[in-house]
mmCIF file of C-alpha atoms and ligand atoms in Angstrom:
data_model
loop_
_atom_site.group_PDB
_atom_site.id
_atom_site.type_symbol
_atom_site.label_atom_id
_atom_site.label_comp_id
_atom_site.label_asym_id
_atom_site.label_seq_id
_atom_site.Cartn_x
_atom_site.Cartn_y
_atom_site.Cartn_z
ATOM 1 C CA MET X 3 66.654 -108.464 98.988
ATOM 2 C CA ASN X 4 64.915 -106.037 96.720
ATOM 3 C CA MET X 5 67.406 -103.369 95.814
ATOM 4 C CA GLN X 6 66.584 -103.630 92.150
ATOM 5 C CA PHE X 7 65.937 -100.345 90.453
ATOM 6 C CA LYS X 8 64.233 -102.468 87.804
ATOM 7 C CA GLN X 9 64.841 -105.803 86.124
ATOM 8 C CA PRO X 10 68.615 -106.261 85.942
ATOM 9 C CA ARG X 11 70.008 -106.806 82.509
ATOM 10 C CA SER X 12 73.214 -107.720 80.859
ATOM 11 C CA ALA X 13 75.120 -105.084 78.927
ATOM 12 C CA ALA X 14 74.090 -106.712 75.673
ATOM 13 C CA GLU X 15 70.422 -106.452 76.571
ATOM 14 C CA ALA X 16 70.734 -102.950 78.003
ATOM 15 C CA ASP X 17 67.855 -100.858 76.862
ATOM 16 C CA GLN X 18 68.816 -98.837 73.824
ATOM 17 C CA SER X 19 66.535 -95.995 74.873
ATOM 18 C CA ALA X 20 68.199 -92.917 76.319
ATOM 19 C CA LYS X 21 67.939 -92.491 80.079
ATOM 20 C CA LEU X 22 70.071 -89.375 80.070
ATOM 21 C CA SER X 23 70.364 -87.066 77.051
ATOM 22 C CA ILE X 24 72.907 -84.287 76.803
ATOM 23 C CA ARG X 25 72.319 -82.018 73.843
ATOM 24 C CA GLY X 26 74.674 -79.342 72.565
ATOM 25 C CA VAL X 27 76.136 -78.664 76.000
ATOM 26 C CA THR X 28 78.729 -75.903 75.973
ATOM 27 C CA LYS X 29 80.488 -74.365 78.957
ATOM 28 C CA SER X 30 82.818 -71.403 78.880
ATOM 29 C CA TYR X 31 84.584 -69.588 81.659
ATOM 30 C CA GLY X 32 85.325 -66.161 80.214
ATOM 31 C CA SER X 33 86.909 -66.782 76.848
ATOM 32 C CA ILE X 34 87.927 -70.365 77.716
ATOM 33 C CA ALA X 35 85.701 -73.093 76.287
ATOM 34 C CA VAL X 36 85.747 -76.012 78.724
ATOM 35 C CA LEU X 37 82.990 -78.045 76.996
ATOM 36 C CA LYS X 38 82.419 -77.673 73.271
ATOM 37 C CA SER X 39 78.915 -78.499 72.108
ATOM 38 C CA LEU X 40 78.699 -81.968 73.578
ATOM 39 C CA ASP X 41 76.055 -84.514 72.551
ATOM 40 C CA LEU X 42 75.816 -87.687 74.605
ATOM 41 C CA GLU X 43 73.135 -90.283 75.284
ATOM 42 C CA VAL X 44 73.430 -92.637 78.240
ATOM 43 C CA ARG X 45 71.224 -95.686 77.835
ATOM 44 C CA ASP X 46 68.888 -97.035 80.460
ATOM 45 C CA GLY X 47 70.807 -99.463 82.706
ATOM 46 C CA GLU X 48 74.167 -98.582 81.212
ATOM 47 C CA LEU X 49 77.445 -97.978 83.030
ATOM 48 C CA LEU X 50 79.169 -95.318 80.975
ATOM 49 C CA THR X 51 82.548 -93.913 81.958
ATOM 50 C CA LEU X 52 83.780 -90.450 81.135
ATOM 51 C CA LEU X 53 87.487 -90.966 80.610
ATOM 52 C CA GLY X 54 90.044 -88.344 79.691
ATOM 53 C CA PRO X 55 93.126 -86.443 80.730
ATOM 54 C CA SER X 56 93.113 -83.941 83.562
ATOM 55 C CA GLY X 57 91.279 -80.793 82.492
ATOM 56 C CA SER X 58 89.337 -82.434 79.645
ATOM 57 C CA GLY X 59 86.012 -81.417 81.224
ATOM 58 C CA LYS X 60 84.786 -84.620 82.928
ATOM 59 C CA THR X 61 83.910 -83.067 86.283
ATOM 60 C CA THR X 62 82.383 -80.019 84.613
ATOM 61 C CA LEU X 63 80.086 -82.266 82.568
ATOM 62 C CA LEU X 64 79.084 -84.227 85.674
ATOM 63 C CA GLN X 65 78.352 -80.996 87.534
ATOM 64 C CA ILE X 66 76.188 -79.800 84.662
ATOM 65 C CA ILE X 67 74.272 -83.108 84.681
ATOM 66 C CA CYS X 68 73.534 -82.848 88.406
ATOM 67 C CA GLY X 69 72.855 -79.094 88.347
ATOM 68 C CA LEU X 70 75.812 -77.787 90.359
ATOM 69 C CA VAL X 71 77.049 -75.880 87.313
ATOM 70 C CA GLU X 72 74.905 -74.140 84.720
ATOM 71 C CA PRO X 73 75.781 -74.785 81.063
ATOM 72 C CA SER X 74 76.473 -71.787 78.816
ATOM 73 C CA SER X 75 74.112 -73.436 76.334
ATOM 74 C CA GLY X 76 72.531 -76.819 75.662
ATOM 75 C CA SER X 77 70.220 -79.072 77.639
ATOM 76 C CA VAL X 78 70.130 -82.082 79.960
ATOM 77 C CA ALA X 79 67.148 -84.452 80.007
ATOM 78 C CA ILE X 80 66.322 -87.578 82.005
ATOM 79 C CA ASP X 81 63.693 -89.942 80.581
ATOM 80 C CA GLY X 82 62.979 -87.281 77.988
ATOM 81 C CA ARG X 83 62.165 -84.641 80.631
ATOM 82 C CA ASP X 84 64.229 -81.493 80.532
ATOM 83 C CA GLN X 85 66.250 -80.909 83.722
ATOM 84 C CA THR X 86 68.318 -77.931 82.628
ATOM 85 C CA ASN X 87 66.542 -75.429 84.840
ATOM 86 C CA LEU X 88 65.801 -77.715 87.809
ATOM 87 C CA PRO X 89 67.706 -77.206 91.071
ATOM 88 C CA VAL X 90 70.051 -80.008 92.209
ATOM 89 C CA HIS X 91 67.662 -81.543 94.747
ATOM 90 C CA GLU X 92 64.799 -81.810 92.269
ATOM 91 C CA ARG X 93 66.795 -83.858 89.769
ATOM 92 C CA ASP X 94 66.427 -87.626 89.888
ATOM 93 C CA ILE X 95 70.171 -88.046 90.384
ATOM 94 C CA GLY X 96 72.502 -89.471 93.041
ATOM 95 C CA VAL X 97 76.129 -88.426 93.330
ATOM 96 C CA VAL X 98 79.214 -90.120 94.833
ATOM 97 C CA PHE X 99 82.406 -88.057 94.983
ATOM 98 C CA GLN X 100 86.052 -88.975 95.446
ATOM 99 C CA HIS X 101 86.004 -87.843 99.062
ATOM 100 C CA TYR X 102 83.244 -89.664 100.746
ATOM 101 C CA ALA X 103 81.653 -86.674 102.531
ATOM 102 C CA LEU X 104 79.830 -88.755 105.139
ATOM 103 C CA PHE X 105 78.300 -86.993 108.140
ATOM 104 C CA PRO X 106 80.960 -87.670 110.799
ATOM 105 C CA HIS X 107 78.594 -87.456 113.789
ATOM 106 C CA LEU X 108 76.029 -89.900 112.332
ATOM 107 C CA THR X 109 76.421 -93.674 112.404
ATOM 108 C CA VAL X 110 76.772 -95.604 109.177
ATOM 109 C CA ALA X 111 73.080 -96.611 109.279
ATOM 110 C CA GLU X 112 72.010 -93.024 110.009
ATOM 111 C CA ASN X 113 74.145 -91.760 107.128
ATOM 112 C CA VAL X 114 72.456 -94.187 104.756
ATOM 113 C CA ALA X 115 69.017 -93.342 106.162
ATOM 114 C CA PHE X 116 69.572 -89.607 105.659
ATOM 115 C CA PRO X 117 68.267 -89.260 102.083
ATOM 116 C CA LEU X 118 65.173 -91.289 103.022
ATOM 117 C CA ARG X 119 64.479 -89.063 106.036
ATOM 118 C CA MET X 120 64.791 -86.024 103.769
ATOM 119 C CA ARG X 121 62.143 -87.657 101.592
ATOM 120 C CA ARG X 122 59.983 -88.351 104.665
ATOM 121 C CA LEU X 123 59.635 -92.101 104.235
ATOM 122 C CA LYS X 124 58.013 -94.124 107.026
ATOM 123 C CA GLN X 125 60.402 -95.372 109.742
ATOM 124 C CA ARG X 126 59.580 -99.000 108.920
ATOM 125 C CA ASP X 127 60.450 -98.534 105.222
ATOM 126 C CA ILE X 128 63.595 -96.599 106.090
ATOM 127 C CA GLN X 129 64.789 -99.448 108.308
ATOM 128 C CA ARG X 130 64.185 -102.040 105.603
ATOM 129 C CA ARG X 131 65.807 -100.057 102.815
ATOM 130 C CA VAL X 132 68.859 -99.139 104.902
ATOM 131 C CA ASP X 133 69.322 -102.838 105.718
ATOM 132 C CA GLU X 134 69.061 -103.733 102.034
ATOM 133 C CA ALA X 135 71.498 -101.029 100.963
ATOM 134 C CA LEU X 136 74.071 -101.999 103.601
ATOM 135 C CA THR X 137 73.750 -105.666 102.642
ATOM 136 C CA MET X 138 74.281 -104.691 99.009
ATOM 137 C CA VAL X 139 77.655 -103.133 99.842
ATOM 138 C CA ASN X 140 78.563 -105.891 102.336
ATOM 139 C CA LEU X 141 78.479 -103.610 105.360
ATOM 140 C CA SER X 142 75.480 -104.817 107.371
ATOM 141 C CA HIS X 143 77.787 -105.587 110.309
ATOM 142 C CA VAL X 144 78.993 -101.990 110.799
ATOM 143 C CA GLY X 145 75.684 -100.070 110.804
ATOM 144 C CA ASP X 146 76.201 -98.835 114.376
ATOM 145 C CA ARG X 147 79.711 -97.475 113.869
ATOM 146 C CA LEU X 148 80.745 -93.918 113.174
ATOM 147 C CA PRO X 149 82.458 -93.286 109.803
ATOM 148 C CA LYS X 150 85.822 -92.614 111.460
ATOM 149 C CA ALA X 151 85.879 -96.245 112.657
ATOM 150 C CA LEU X 152 85.887 -97.483 109.041
ATOM 151 C CA SER X 153 88.612 -97.904 106.439
ATOM 152 C CA GLY X 154 88.668 -95.692 103.317
ATOM 153 C CA GLY X 155 87.156 -98.441 101.174
ATOM 154 C CA GLN X 156 84.392 -99.055 103.709
ATOM 155 C CA GLN X 157 83.593 -95.340 103.905
ATOM 156 C CA GLN X 158 83.329 -95.184 100.147
ATOM 157 C CA ARG X 159 80.939 -98.145 100.209
ATOM 158 C CA VAL X 160 78.784 -96.303 102.763
ATOM 159 C CA ALA X 161 78.694 -93.324 100.389
ATOM 160 C CA LEU X 162 77.595 -95.695 97.644
ATOM 161 C CA ALA X 163 74.895 -97.227 99.858
ATOM 162 C CA ARG X 164 73.647 -93.733 100.746
ATOM 163 C CA CYS X 165 73.254 -93.081 97.036
ATOM 164 C CA LEU X 166 71.710 -96.470 96.150
ATOM 165 C CA VAL X 167 69.190 -96.333 98.978
ATOM 166 C CA TYR X 168 66.832 -93.857 97.320
ATOM 167 C CA ARG X 169 67.156 -95.427 93.863
ATOM 168 C CA PRO X 170 67.879 -92.347 91.797
ATOM 169 C CA GLY X 171 67.275 -92.562 88.041
ATOM 170 C CA VAL X 172 70.910 -91.788 87.314
ATOM 171 C CA ILE X 173 73.963 -92.231 89.558
ATOM 172 C CA LEU X 174 76.991 -90.010 88.967
ATOM 173 C CA MET X 175 80.365 -90.987 90.392
ATOM 174 C CA ASP X 176 83.359 -88.657 90.141
ATOM 175 C CA GLU X 177 86.577 -90.636 90.660
ATOM 176 C CA PRO X 178 84.999 -92.466 93.618
ATOM 177 C CA LEU X 179 87.976 -94.830 93.937
ATOM 178 C CA GLY X 180 90.657 -92.189 93.410
ATOM 179 C CA ALA X 181 91.665 -92.032 97.067
ATOM 180 C CA LEU X 182 92.024 -95.815 97.497
ATOM 181 C CA ASP X 183 95.146 -97.902 97.082
ATOM 182 C CA ARG X 184 95.469 -100.126 94.046
ATOM 183 C CA LYS X 185 94.379 -103.409 95.585
ATOM 184 C CA LEU X 186 91.304 -101.889 97.219
ATOM 185 C CA ARG X 187 90.512 -100.035 94.022
ATOM 186 C CA GLU X 188 90.365 -103.305 92.099
ATOM 187 C CA THR X 189 88.162 -104.922 94.731
ATOM 188 C CA MET X 190 85.818 -101.918 94.660
ATOM 189 C CA GLN X 191 85.686 -102.020 90.853
ATOM 190 C CA MET X 192 84.360 -105.563 91.090
ATOM 191 C CA GLU X 193 81.869 -104.443 93.759
ATOM 192 C CA ILE X 194 80.588 -101.615 91.587
ATOM 193 C CA LYS X 195 80.231 -103.979 88.636
ATOM 194 C CA ARG X 196 78.228 -106.417 90.737
ATOM 195 C CA ILE X 197 76.024 -103.689 92.208
ATOM 196 C CA HIS X 198 75.433 -102.292 88.744
ATOM 197 C CA ARG X 199 74.451 -105.734 87.481
ATOM 198 C CA GLU X 200 72.179 -106.477 90.427
ATOM 199 C CA THR X 201 70.406 -103.113 90.525
ATOM 200 C CA GLY X 202 70.263 -102.299 86.813
ATOM 201 C CA ALA X 203 71.121 -98.688 87.740
ATOM 202 C CA THR X 204 72.173 -96.167 85.109
ATOM 203 C CA ILE X 205 75.649 -94.968 86.102
ATOM 204 C CA VAL X 206 77.950 -92.268 84.745
ATOM 205 C CA PHE X 207 81.381 -92.935 86.189
ATOM 206 C CA VAL X 208 84.278 -90.483 85.862
ATOM 207 C CA THR X 209 87.868 -91.640 85.873
ATOM 208 C CA HIS X 210 91.172 -90.664 84.325
ATOM 209 C CA ASP X 211 92.436 -94.227 84.757
ATOM 210 C CA GLN X 212 92.089 -96.094 81.478
ATOM 211 C CA GLU X 213 92.433 -99.534 83.083
ATOM 212 C CA GLU X 214 89.560 -98.716 85.402
ATOM 213 C CA ALA X 215 87.457 -97.576 82.445
ATOM 214 C CA LEU X 216 88.237 -100.752 80.495
ATOM 215 C CA ALA X 217 87.372 -102.937 83.499
ATOM 216 C CA LEU X 218 84.077 -101.284 84.412
ATOM 217 C CA SER X 219 82.302 -99.853 81.437
ATOM 218 C CA ASP X 220 79.551 -100.912 79.109
ATOM 219 C CA ARG X 221 80.748 -97.966 77.035
ATOM 220 C CA ILE X 222 83.591 -95.485 77.387
ATOM 221 C CA CYS X 223 83.191 -91.846 76.405
ATOM 222 C CA LEU X 224 86.735 -90.642 75.841
ATOM 223 C CA MET X 225 87.059 -86.885 76.223
ATOM 224 C CA ASN X 226 89.779 -84.559 75.020
ATOM 225 C CA GLU X 227 89.854 -80.792 75.526
ATOM 226 C CA GLY X 228 86.129 -80.469 76.084
ATOM 227 C CA SER X 229 85.016 -82.653 73.177
ATOM 228 C CA ILE X 230 84.162 -86.333 72.780
ATOM 229 C CA ALA X 231 87.071 -88.039 71.043
ATOM 230 C CA GLN X 232 85.362 -91.443 70.782
ATOM 231 C CA ILE X 233 82.469 -93.247 72.394
ATOM 232 C CA ASP X 234 82.297 -97.024 72.180
ATOM 233 C CA THR X 235 82.571 -100.322 74.058
ATOM 234 C CA PRO X 236 85.923 -100.940 75.793
ATOM 235 C CA HIS X 237 86.786 -103.628 73.267
ATOM 236 C CA ALA X 238 85.900 -101.518 70.230
ATOM 237 C CA ILE X 239 87.738 -98.454 71.493
ATOM 238 C CA TYR X 240 90.873 -100.507 72.262
ATOM 239 C CA ASP X 241 90.712 -102.458 69.027
ATOM 240 C CA ARG X 242 89.625 -99.638 66.711
ATOM 241 C CA PRO X 243 90.756 -96.262 68.059
ATOM 242 C CA ASN X 244 89.598 -93.532 65.674
ATOM 243 C CA SER X 245 92.451 -91.107 66.280
ATOM 244 C CA ARG X 246 96.027 -90.978 67.429
ATOM 245 C CA PHE X 247 94.851 -89.463 70.703
ATOM 246 C CA CYS X 248 92.527 -92.431 71.395
ATOM 247 C CA ALA X 249 95.165 -94.980 70.379
ATOM 248 C CA GLU X 250 97.649 -93.458 72.803
ATOM 249 C CA PHE X 251 95.265 -92.772 75.665
ATOM 250 C CA ILE X 252 93.829 -96.279 75.897
ATOM 251 C CA GLY X 253 96.396 -99.037 76.258
ATOM 252 C CA LEU X 254 99.941 -99.027 74.988
ATOM 253 C CA SER X 255 100.461 -98.550 71.273
ATOM 254 C CA ASN X 256 103.187 -98.482 68.658
ATOM 255 C CA ILE X 257 102.422 -95.749 66.166
ATOM 256 C CA PHE X 258 104.195 -95.244 62.867
ATOM 257 C CA GLU X 259 103.745 -92.069 60.879
ATOM 258 C CA GLY X 260 104.263 -92.027 57.148
ATOM 259 C CA ALA X 261 102.933 -91.567 53.648
ATOM 260 C CA LEU X 262 101.074 -94.196 51.688
ATOM 261 C CA VAL X 263 102.946 -95.213 48.575
ATOM 262 C CA GLU X 264 102.665 -98.081 46.126
ATOM 263 C CA GLY X 265 102.791 -101.280 48.188
ATOM 264 C CA GLY X 266 102.783 -99.813 51.684
ATOM 265 C CA MET X 267 103.609 -96.930 53.965
ATOM 266 C CA ARG X 268 106.912 -95.100 53.740
ATOM 267 C CA THR X 269 108.041 -94.466 57.323
ATOM 268 C CA ALA X 270 111.255 -93.414 59.053
ATOM 269 C CA ASP X 271 111.852 -97.150 59.503
ATOM 270 C CA GLY X 272 111.495 -97.934 55.825
ATOM 271 C CA LEU X 273 108.634 -99.271 53.741
ATOM 272 C CA ILE X 274 106.076 -101.217 55.743
ATOM 273 C CA PRO X 275 104.132 -103.336 53.253
ATOM 274 C CA LEU X 276 100.338 -102.946 53.309
ATOM 275 C CA TYR X 277 97.703 -104.334 51.000
ATOM 276 C CA GLY X 278 94.294 -103.300 49.771
ATOM 277 C CA LEU X 279 94.102 -99.838 51.298
ATOM 278 C CA THR X 280 91.564 -97.637 49.544
ATOM 279 C CA GLN X 281 91.785 -94.570 51.785
ATOM 280 C CA ASP X 282 94.598 -92.301 52.767
ATOM 281 C CA TYR X 283 95.988 -92.676 56.297
ATOM 282 C CA THR X 284 98.776 -90.941 58.193
ATOM 283 C CA TYR X 285 99.431 -93.476 60.945
ATOM 284 C CA LEU X 286 99.475 -97.154 61.457
ATOM 285 C CA MET X 287 99.191 -98.635 64.909
ATOM 286 C CA VAL X 288 100.117 -102.004 66.374
ATOM 287 C CA ARG X 289 99.426 -102.996 69.990
ATOM 288 C CA PRO X 290 102.413 -104.414 71.948
ATOM 289 C CA GLU X 291 100.780 -107.855 72.295
ATOM 290 C CA ASN X 292 100.810 -108.159 68.491
ATOM 291 C CA VAL X 293 104.454 -107.233 67.990
ATOM 292 C CA GLU X 294 106.917 -110.071 67.515
ATOM 293 C CA PHE X 295 110.684 -109.923 67.707
ATOM 294 C CA ILE X 296 112.328 -112.328 65.271
ATOM 295 C CA PRO X 297 115.922 -112.741 64.053
ATOM 296 C CA ALA X 298 117.490 -109.514 62.765
ATOM 297 C CA GLY X 299 117.149 -109.010 59.014
ATOM 298 C CA THR X 300 113.915 -111.034 58.730
ATOM 299 C CA GLY X 301 111.317 -108.479 59.928
ATOM 300 C CA TYR X 302 109.978 -105.183 58.543
ATOM 301 C CA PHE X 303 113.009 -103.465 60.053
ATOM 302 C CA ASP X 304 115.627 -104.103 62.743
ATOM 303 C CA ALA X 305 115.803 -102.749 66.264
ATOM 304 C CA THR X 306 117.948 -103.084 69.358
ATOM 305 C CA ILE X 307 116.523 -104.214 72.696
ATOM 306 C CA VAL X 308 116.856 -101.399 75.226
ATOM 307 C CA GLU X 309 114.670 -102.620 78.095
ATOM 308 C CA SER X 310 113.195 -105.878 79.304
ATOM 309 C CA VAL X 311 110.874 -105.862 82.307
ATOM 310 C CA TYR X 312 109.524 -109.064 83.795
ATOM 311 C CA ALA X 313 105.851 -108.631 84.728
ATOM 312 C CA GLY X 314 104.854 -112.099 85.903
ATOM 313 C CA SER X 315 102.376 -113.187 83.250
ATOM 314 C CA ASN X 316 104.405 -111.548 80.483
ATOM 315 C CA THR X 317 107.585 -109.628 79.793
ATOM 316 C CA GLN X 318 107.516 -106.046 78.516
ATOM 317 C CA VAL X 319 110.315 -105.602 76.031
ATOM 318 C CA VAL X 320 111.226 -102.260 74.481
ATOM 319 C CA ALA X 321 113.403 -101.923 71.408
ATOM 320 C CA GLN X 322 114.668 -98.948 69.437
ATOM 321 C CA SER X 323 115.152 -98.780 65.679
ATOM 322 C CA ALA X 324 118.044 -97.079 63.903
ATOM 323 C CA ALA X 325 115.629 -94.220 63.048
ATOM 324 C CA GLY X 326 114.919 -93.770 66.767
ATOM 325 C CA THR X 327 111.433 -95.315 66.853
ATOM 326 C CA THR X 328 110.540 -97.003 70.140
ATOM 327 C CA ILE X 329 108.738 -100.343 69.798
ATOM 328 C CA SER X 330 107.021 -102.023 72.742
ATOM 329 C CA CYS X 331 106.330 -105.721 72.737
ATOM 330 C CA ARG X 332 104.451 -107.737 75.322
ATOM 331 C CA CYS X 333 106.027 -111.164 75.109
ATOM 332 C CA PRO X 334 103.988 -114.014 76.599
ATOM 333 C CA ALA X 335 105.403 -115.882 79.593
ATOM 334 C CA GLY X 336 107.641 -118.711 78.500
ATOM 335 C CA VAL X 337 109.249 -116.855 75.609
ATOM 336 C CA SER X 338 112.943 -116.841 76.412
ATOM 337 C CA ALA X 339 114.198 -113.449 77.519
ATOM 338 C CA LEU X 340 115.923 -111.194 75.006
ATOM 339 C CA ALA X 341 119.075 -109.615 76.368
ATOM 340 C CA VAL X 342 119.368 -105.844 76.377
ATOM 341 C CA GLY X 343 121.631 -104.838 73.480
ATOM 342 C CA SER X 344 120.669 -107.705 71.193
ATOM 343 C CA LYS X 345 119.502 -106.950 67.661
ATOM 344 C CA VAL X 346 116.108 -108.223 66.490
ATOM 345 C CA GLY X 347 113.787 -107.991 63.504
ATOM 346 C CA VAL X 348 110.390 -106.377 64.157
ATOM 347 C CA THR X 349 107.235 -107.919 62.731
ATOM 348 C CA TRP X 350 103.507 -108.401 63.331
ATOM 349 C CA ARG X 351 100.579 -110.171 61.732
ATOM 350 C CA ALA X 352 99.128 -108.127 58.894
ATOM 351 C CA ASP X 353 95.648 -108.224 60.470
ATOM 352 C CA ALA X 354 96.962 -106.673 63.711
ATOM 353 C CA VAL X 355 97.588 -103.328 62.005
ATOM 354 C CA ARG X 356 95.129 -100.468 62.523
ATOM 355 C CA TYR X 357 95.028 -97.392 60.323
ATOM 356 C CA ILE X 358 94.478 -93.907 61.634
ATOM 357 C CA LYS X 359 93.970 -90.712 59.632
HETATM 358 N N1 ATP R 24 85.018 -72.500 88.034
HETATM 359 C C1 ATP R 24 85.923 -72.529 87.056
HETATM 360 N N2 ATP R 24 86.449 -71.384 86.553
HETATM 361 C C2 ATP R 24 87.359 -71.413 85.561
HETATM 362 N N3 ATP R 24 87.793 -72.527 84.964
HETATM 363 C C3 ATP R 24 87.318 -73.698 85.416
HETATM 364 C C4 ATP R 24 86.353 -73.776 86.479
HETATM 365 N N4 ATP R 24 86.060 -75.073 86.709
HETATM 366 C C5 ATP R 24 86.816 -75.767 85.837
HETATM 367 N N5 ATP R 24 87.560 -74.962 85.056
HETATM 368 C C6 ATP R 24 88.491 -75.389 83.998
HETATM 369 O O1 ATP R 24 87.801 -76.255 83.142
HETATM 370 C C7 ATP R 24 88.649 -77.278 82.655
HETATM 371 C C8 ATP R 24 88.007 -78.631 82.888
HETATM 372 O O2 ATP R 24 87.972 -78.894 84.270
HETATM 373 P P1 ATP R 24 87.359 -80.240 84.874
HETATM 374 O O3 ATP R 24 87.434 -80.113 86.344
HETATM 375 O O4 ATP R 24 86.028 -80.467 84.271
HETATM 376 O O5 ATP R 24 88.390 -81.315 84.328
HETATM 377 P P2 ATP R 24 88.484 -82.885 84.637
HETATM 378 O O6 ATP R 24 88.418 -83.567 83.313
HETATM 379 O O7 ATP R 24 87.493 -83.254 85.664
HETATM 380 O O8 ATP R 24 89.973 -83.010 85.191
HETATM 381 P P3 ATP R 24 90.569 -83.941 86.393
HETATM 382 O O9 ATP R 24 90.859 -85.285 85.769
HETATM 383 O O10 ATP R 24 91.828 -83.220 86.758
HETATM 384 O O11 ATP R 24 89.570 -83.995 87.505
HETATM 385 C C9 ATP R 24 89.978 -77.086 83.347
HETATM 386 O O12 ATP R 24 90.858 -76.457 82.467
HETATM 387 C C10 ATP R 24 89.645 -76.204 84.514
HETATM 388 O O13 ATP R 24 90.735 -75.407 84.867
HETATM 389 MG MG1 MG R 25 87.645 -84.007 87.629
#
């Protein structure tokens, strides 16, 4: 098996050098700015996800990278070589879309061989590389079938093999798992992670599913209205969101708005004590797993339980304060259930608080 694009590496060792550089990319349709002067570097061997709400510009950026859409201004380079004016087929890029777009009249093996035939490789090499690519996606047993005789997940793996087979410098995937059911999606996420690890390929993966982005990425580039809101590792972006938008888009969050005063933040729920703040902030954020419900009158403020949903490994409990603030808590399994209607005190460890401007 020699599907390696180069020596595989762990995320930590991933080459810091830029494989793909996007500089000052802007795209407007008429007076509407869809991408606003974007700068982004994707490192060699990295799996970077573009995550963001519908309409934030993810697909447009991907189309600019592969040459299907021309930017209004800015440039795209791979390995330091400018690609901005190259046609799609001359860019060292492979693309996998949400809808697998296999050739229906060609067998699986012929589909995978197609890009190699276009590149006029020798029959012997084509055979070997098709076998390797199908083995990589665990489909060597269905090479003779037509796509219609495969499940959705299998078809998407063929599309992936057809992209891997010619070892493009950068692989772009636009919501490739979007059409699959949840279980299959999770299996395919693991497959893509393994393939990424084994090939060392540089991948830009688009999704609007934050769980998928957290599960897959070396880094997440979170987009909002055509700009980059934050770019960081999944852990860093979850733990240290730099804006209210990021805090709310990734994971569940409890956000309190207020004004800093002597000794804490004055919020609708009263004074929440804080220490040692040297800068001014508008919000404080606490993740549900860090919230604790304790006896009423002993927390920062009181709230009434309005919802309690058993989720197997934990219980999601939602409470509402007198001021109308909703507080979500993820209680670990084993904590005795709190009845809807009961009054609790709300608290958290001081070091679980994050500040947002
Ligand atoms: N050809 C076009 N002409 C005009 N506006 C366009 C065109 N293509 C995209 N847009 C607009 O650009 C914005 C970004 O679209 P894009 O498809 O990049 O979003 P996205 O982040 O991929 O969203 P989704 O998650 O729904 O796929 C949208 O507001 C869209 O309506
Ligand atoms: Mg899209």
